[in-house]
């Protein structure tokens, strides 16, 4: 593990507090090292204290349990976030304020945080007990964010908007942090912050995301993909296809299928499944070619039993 790193916030503390912080981080580093090497469940508190050259009672002055020592890198981040939010004067969209506060907290962490955070997240991924502990811890962080926002905005803590905003900010970091850790921290802190920016920008875009229009018949909705239209299959304008939707009672629609024109005729409930057709010479799916039929190669996949489309050579 890297040595103890300091941030601008650390250096602003009185000497006595800086000494306490160094002891805390020495314990956390020892815990993370032993948990990684020997396993979380196989490592005792006594072994952690001995590794850090302190007593067991000293350990409990800093951490309530060994789970807390294991996730110290997480704690550093969210403690910095809560402290910055408490001091921040909010102006403008609250989600943007939470984003900027979190980004500044991440940017202000010590240089050794990156490696410790990556090691921590990898440890958590293999330990269900630690995963549950982190989830509980983050819920507490969100509760504090809600209380802070309620006080600053003059709203009740039970206001659903505050709860959603608090969780959105946490989730945005979770999504970006997961990607960053999965790639070994490639690109450093800058890459993590860029990913966080992208995650926050994706929130309103996600709310506007809508599904493809559905085929509706007898109260049942089925998407084009479920009807077997593979990627790359273009449906000509024959009155039966409008804005990506297929109308069950519309006239047959012309279909361009790998250079051959076909007709798509509405089927009826109870029709037997169509038999697979081999392609013509030179087409995907024909025995004489090396291109099997499949999605993206003009294949019509089987449709649901109650709603089918029969493809008939014109």
XYZ file of C-alpha atoms in Angstrom:
314
model
C 0.000 0.000 0.000
C 1.201 3.536 -0.603
C 2.293 5.693 2.261
C 0.033 8.146 4.009
C -0.883 10.995 1.673
C -2.037 14.462 2.665
C -4.458 16.879 1.090
C -4.838 20.629 1.533
C -7.557 19.905 4.086
C -5.206 17.636 6.063
C -2.501 20.296 6.214
C -4.986 22.848 7.538
C -5.564 20.771 10.691
C -3.771 21.432 14.003
C -0.712 19.258 14.702
C -2.540 17.059 17.219
C -5.316 16.323 14.701
C -2.787 15.565 11.963
C -1.143 12.980 14.221
C -4.502 11.334 14.860
C -5.191 11.294 11.140
C -1.841 9.606 10.435
C -2.612 6.902 13.010
C -6.061 6.348 11.528
C -4.679 5.985 8.010
C -1.877 3.694 9.178
C -4.554 1.412 10.639
C -6.653 1.616 7.481
C -3.658 0.838 5.257
C -2.697 -2.127 7.437
C -6.275 -3.419 7.378
C -6.608 -3.105 3.599
C -3.256 -4.790 3.049
C -4.065 -7.761 5.314
C -7.637 -8.115 4.070
C -6.392 -8.172 0.479
C -3.638 -10.690 1.174
C -5.367 -13.011 3.659
C -9.088 -12.381 3.192
C -11.425 -10.216 5.212
C -12.955 -13.057 7.221
C -9.585 -14.639 8.001
C -7.995 -11.476 9.410
C -8.537 -10.535 13.054
C -8.567 -7.120 14.681
C -5.537 -8.131 16.711
C -3.587 -8.816 13.525
C -4.542 -5.432 12.101
C -3.524 -3.610 15.285
C -0.225 -5.497 15.424
C 0.504 -4.699 11.775
C -0.067 -0.990 12.483
C 1.931 -1.217 15.738
C -0.887 0.009 17.948
C -3.038 -1.583 20.621
C -6.489 -3.060 20.053
C -7.985 -0.308 22.213
C -6.353 2.272 19.926
C -8.000 0.591 16.950
C -11.425 1.041 18.544
C -10.741 4.722 19.193
C -10.720 5.200 15.424
C -12.996 2.502 14.022
C -16.129 0.844 15.431
C -15.455 -2.408 13.516
C -12.997 -3.884 11.060
C -15.513 -3.232 8.226
C -15.064 0.492 8.864
C -11.294 0.173 8.561
C -11.690 -1.744 5.303
C -13.719 1.017 3.597
C -11.678 3.997 4.810
C -11.084 5.206 1.235
C -14.867 5.385 0.779
C -15.210 7.226 4.084
C -12.600 9.813 3.078
C -14.531 10.648 -0.078
C -17.975 10.988 1.481
C -16.676 12.845 4.548
C -15.046 15.424 2.251
C -18.293 15.648 0.246
C -20.468 16.251 3.313
C -18.049 18.831 4.736
C -17.924 20.748 1.447
C -21.712 20.643 1.056
C -22.234 21.990 4.574
C -20.051 25.017 3.748
C -21.373 25.605 0.231
C -23.808 28.392 -0.580
C -26.231 26.867 -3.059
C -27.108 28.772 -6.222
C -28.950 27.373 -9.223
C -29.993 23.809 -9.979
C -29.476 21.658 -6.895
C -28.320 18.605 -8.852
C -25.628 20.731 -10.471
C -24.574 21.997 -7.042
C -24.305 18.454 -5.686
C -22.319 17.429 -8.770
C -19.839 20.284 -8.383
C -19.493 19.693 -4.651
C -18.789 15.994 -5.179
C -16.348 16.686 -8.026
C -14.430 19.172 -5.883
C -14.326 16.687 -3.000
C -12.874 14.004 -5.296
C -10.323 16.416 -6.765
C -9.183 17.503 -3.302
C -8.331 14.029 -1.970
C -4.680 13.101 -1.376
C -2.577 11.649 -4.171
C -2.572 8.151 -2.643
C -6.361 7.923 -2.560
C -6.723 6.574 -6.105
C -4.824 3.362 -5.465
C -6.443 2.796 -2.076
C -9.932 3.370 -3.456
C -9.393 0.918 -6.320
C -8.039 -1.719 -3.915
C -10.957 -1.077 -1.548
C -13.602 -1.471 -4.242
C -12.029 -4.692 -5.488
C -11.986 -6.038 -1.946
C -15.633 -5.068 -1.423
C -16.670 -6.794 -4.659
C -15.616 -10.173 -3.249
C -16.943 -9.725 0.284
C -20.753 -9.648 0.719
C -20.390 -8.407 4.300
C -18.396 -5.394 3.140
C -20.800 -4.709 0.292
C -23.715 -4.596 2.732
C -21.700 -2.360 5.077
C -20.934 0.117 2.277
C -24.563 0.227 1.178
C -25.607 0.983 4.758
C -22.897 3.630 5.044
C -23.912 5.372 1.809
C -27.543 5.399 2.928
C -26.386 7.324 5.989
C -24.490 9.760 3.760
C -27.606 10.359 1.663
C -29.621 10.979 4.811
C -27.139 13.671 5.857
C -27.268 15.245 2.396
C -31.076 15.383 2.599
C -30.965 17.048 6.026
C -28.380 19.544 4.796
C -30.405 20.443 1.703
C -33.619 20.713 3.704
C -31.996 23.265 5.994
C -30.491 25.290 3.161
C -33.625 25.288 0.991
C -36.238 25.607 3.719
C -37.906 22.305 2.828
C -39.040 19.327 4.846
C -36.554 16.420 4.931
C -39.360 14.131 3.742
C -39.658 16.084 0.491
C -39.269 13.422 -2.209
C -37.287 15.784 -4.423
C -34.506 15.973 -1.854
C -34.394 12.205 -1.485
C -34.218 11.685 -5.238
C -31.486 14.309 -5.663
C -29.365 12.866 -2.857
C -29.541 9.391 -4.356
C -28.947 10.607 -7.903
C -25.652 12.216 -6.891
C -24.517 9.069 -5.077
C -25.587 6.855 -7.972
C -23.779 9.033 -10.518
C -20.551 8.538 -8.609
C -21.192 4.802 -8.177
C -21.650 4.349 -11.926
C -18.578 6.380 -12.839
C -16.446 4.890 -10.046
C -17.358 1.333 -11.042
C -16.223 1.948 -14.618
C -13.015 3.613 -13.435
C -12.136 0.789 -11.041
C -12.955 -1.863 -13.666
C -10.324 -0.265 -15.916
C -7.728 -0.091 -13.165
C -7.985 3.662 -12.662
C -6.749 4.276 -16.199
C -6.491 7.975 -16.914
C -6.160 8.860 -13.243
C -8.381 11.214 -11.283
C -9.091 13.245 -14.427
C -10.736 10.236 -16.092
C -12.872 9.594 -13.002
C -14.084 13.188 -12.930
C -14.864 13.133 -16.654
C -16.861 9.954 -16.162
C -18.723 11.602 -13.274
C -19.556 14.573 -15.515
C -20.918 12.182 -18.139
C -22.998 10.280 -15.599
C -24.624 13.481 -14.327
C -25.312 14.712 -17.865
C -26.926 11.353 -18.636
C -29.567 11.845 -15.930
C -31.904 14.211 -17.838
C -31.160 12.383 -21.088
C -32.185 9.119 -19.413
C -35.512 10.612 -18.347
C -36.236 11.499 -21.991
C -35.343 8.014 -23.250
C -38.356 6.213 -24.722
C -38.966 2.792 -26.202
C -39.736 2.076 -29.856
C -43.464 2.255 -30.717
C -45.247 -1.065 -30.297
C -47.457 -3.190 -32.500
C -50.839 -3.305 -30.805
C -53.432 -5.955 -31.417
C -56.197 -7.128 -29.114
C -54.677 -5.151 -26.264
C -51.230 -6.777 -26.618
C -48.082 -4.758 -27.297
C -45.132 -6.278 -29.145
C -41.998 -4.432 -30.307
C -40.464 -4.841 -33.757
C -37.542 -6.767 -32.304
C -39.977 -9.286 -30.785
C -41.585 -9.724 -34.195
C -38.267 -10.899 -35.555
C -37.015 -7.922 -37.493
C -33.259 -8.166 -37.203
C -30.857 -5.240 -37.254
C -30.364 -3.791 -40.707
C -33.766 -4.893 -42.073
C -35.429 -1.946 -43.781
C -39.180 -1.821 -44.158
C -40.420 0.190 -47.138
C -43.290 2.647 -46.884
C -46.310 0.605 -47.956
C -48.802 2.026 -45.516
C -48.193 -0.637 -42.888
C -45.113 0.912 -41.261
C -45.224 4.342 -39.712
C -42.425 5.793 -37.583
C -41.052 2.363 -36.780
C -44.418 0.830 -35.790
C -46.196 -2.047 -37.524
C -49.978 -1.987 -37.608
C -51.484 -5.469 -37.516
C -54.498 -4.552 -39.664
C -52.563 -2.553 -42.269
C -52.016 -3.679 -45.883
C -48.943 -5.811 -46.633
C -45.680 -3.901 -46.431
C -42.816 -4.281 -48.889
C -39.603 -5.475 -47.279
C -36.126 -5.203 -48.726
C -34.334 -8.388 -47.617
C -30.710 -8.700 -48.785
C -31.496 -7.569 -52.316
C -34.805 -9.467 -52.731
C -38.214 -7.932 -52.299
C -40.672 -9.672 -50.009
C -44.093 -8.944 -48.621
C -44.832 -8.896 -44.911
C -48.437 -9.996 -44.360
C -50.199 -9.640 -41.006
C -50.693 -13.075 -39.475
C -53.463 -14.198 -37.202
C -53.517 -15.614 -33.709
C -52.985 -19.350 -33.728
C -50.969 -19.504 -36.972
C -48.290 -22.205 -36.758
C -44.697 -20.989 -36.559
C -43.148 -20.386 -39.999
C -40.591 -22.942 -41.102
C -37.017 -21.657 -41.416
C -36.101 -20.809 -45.017
C -32.637 -21.170 -46.445
C -31.340 -18.211 -48.400
C -30.969 -18.206 -52.153
C -27.534 -18.852 -53.705
C -25.160 -16.102 -52.758
C -27.342 -15.000 -49.832
C -26.704 -15.487 -46.116
C -28.098 -18.778 -44.861
C -27.633 -20.685 -48.125
C -25.530 -23.859 -47.797
C -23.218 -22.677 -50.535
C -22.123 -19.548 -48.754
C -19.948 -18.955 -45.746
C -22.357 -16.464 -44.247
C -24.893 -17.914 -41.842
C -28.180 -16.127 -41.590
C -28.528 -14.124 -38.428
C -29.283 -10.712 -36.967
C -27.940 -8.021 -39.246
C -27.952 -10.397 -42.260
C -31.598 -10.135 -43.269
C -32.881 -13.009 -41.127
C -36.443 -12.929 -39.834
C -36.435 -14.356 -36.331
C -39.452 -16.330 -34.964
C -42.271 -14.130 -33.717
C -44.437 -14.716 -30.610
C -47.104 -17.404 -30.951
C -50.052 -15.023 -30.764
C -48.672 -12.444 -33.209
C -46.747 -13.543 -36.284
C -45.707 -12.165 -39.623
C -45.415 -14.495 -42.584
C -42.727 -13.675 -45.089
C -43.797 -14.745 -48.565
C -41.716 -14.454 -51.727
C -43.450 -12.089 -54.067
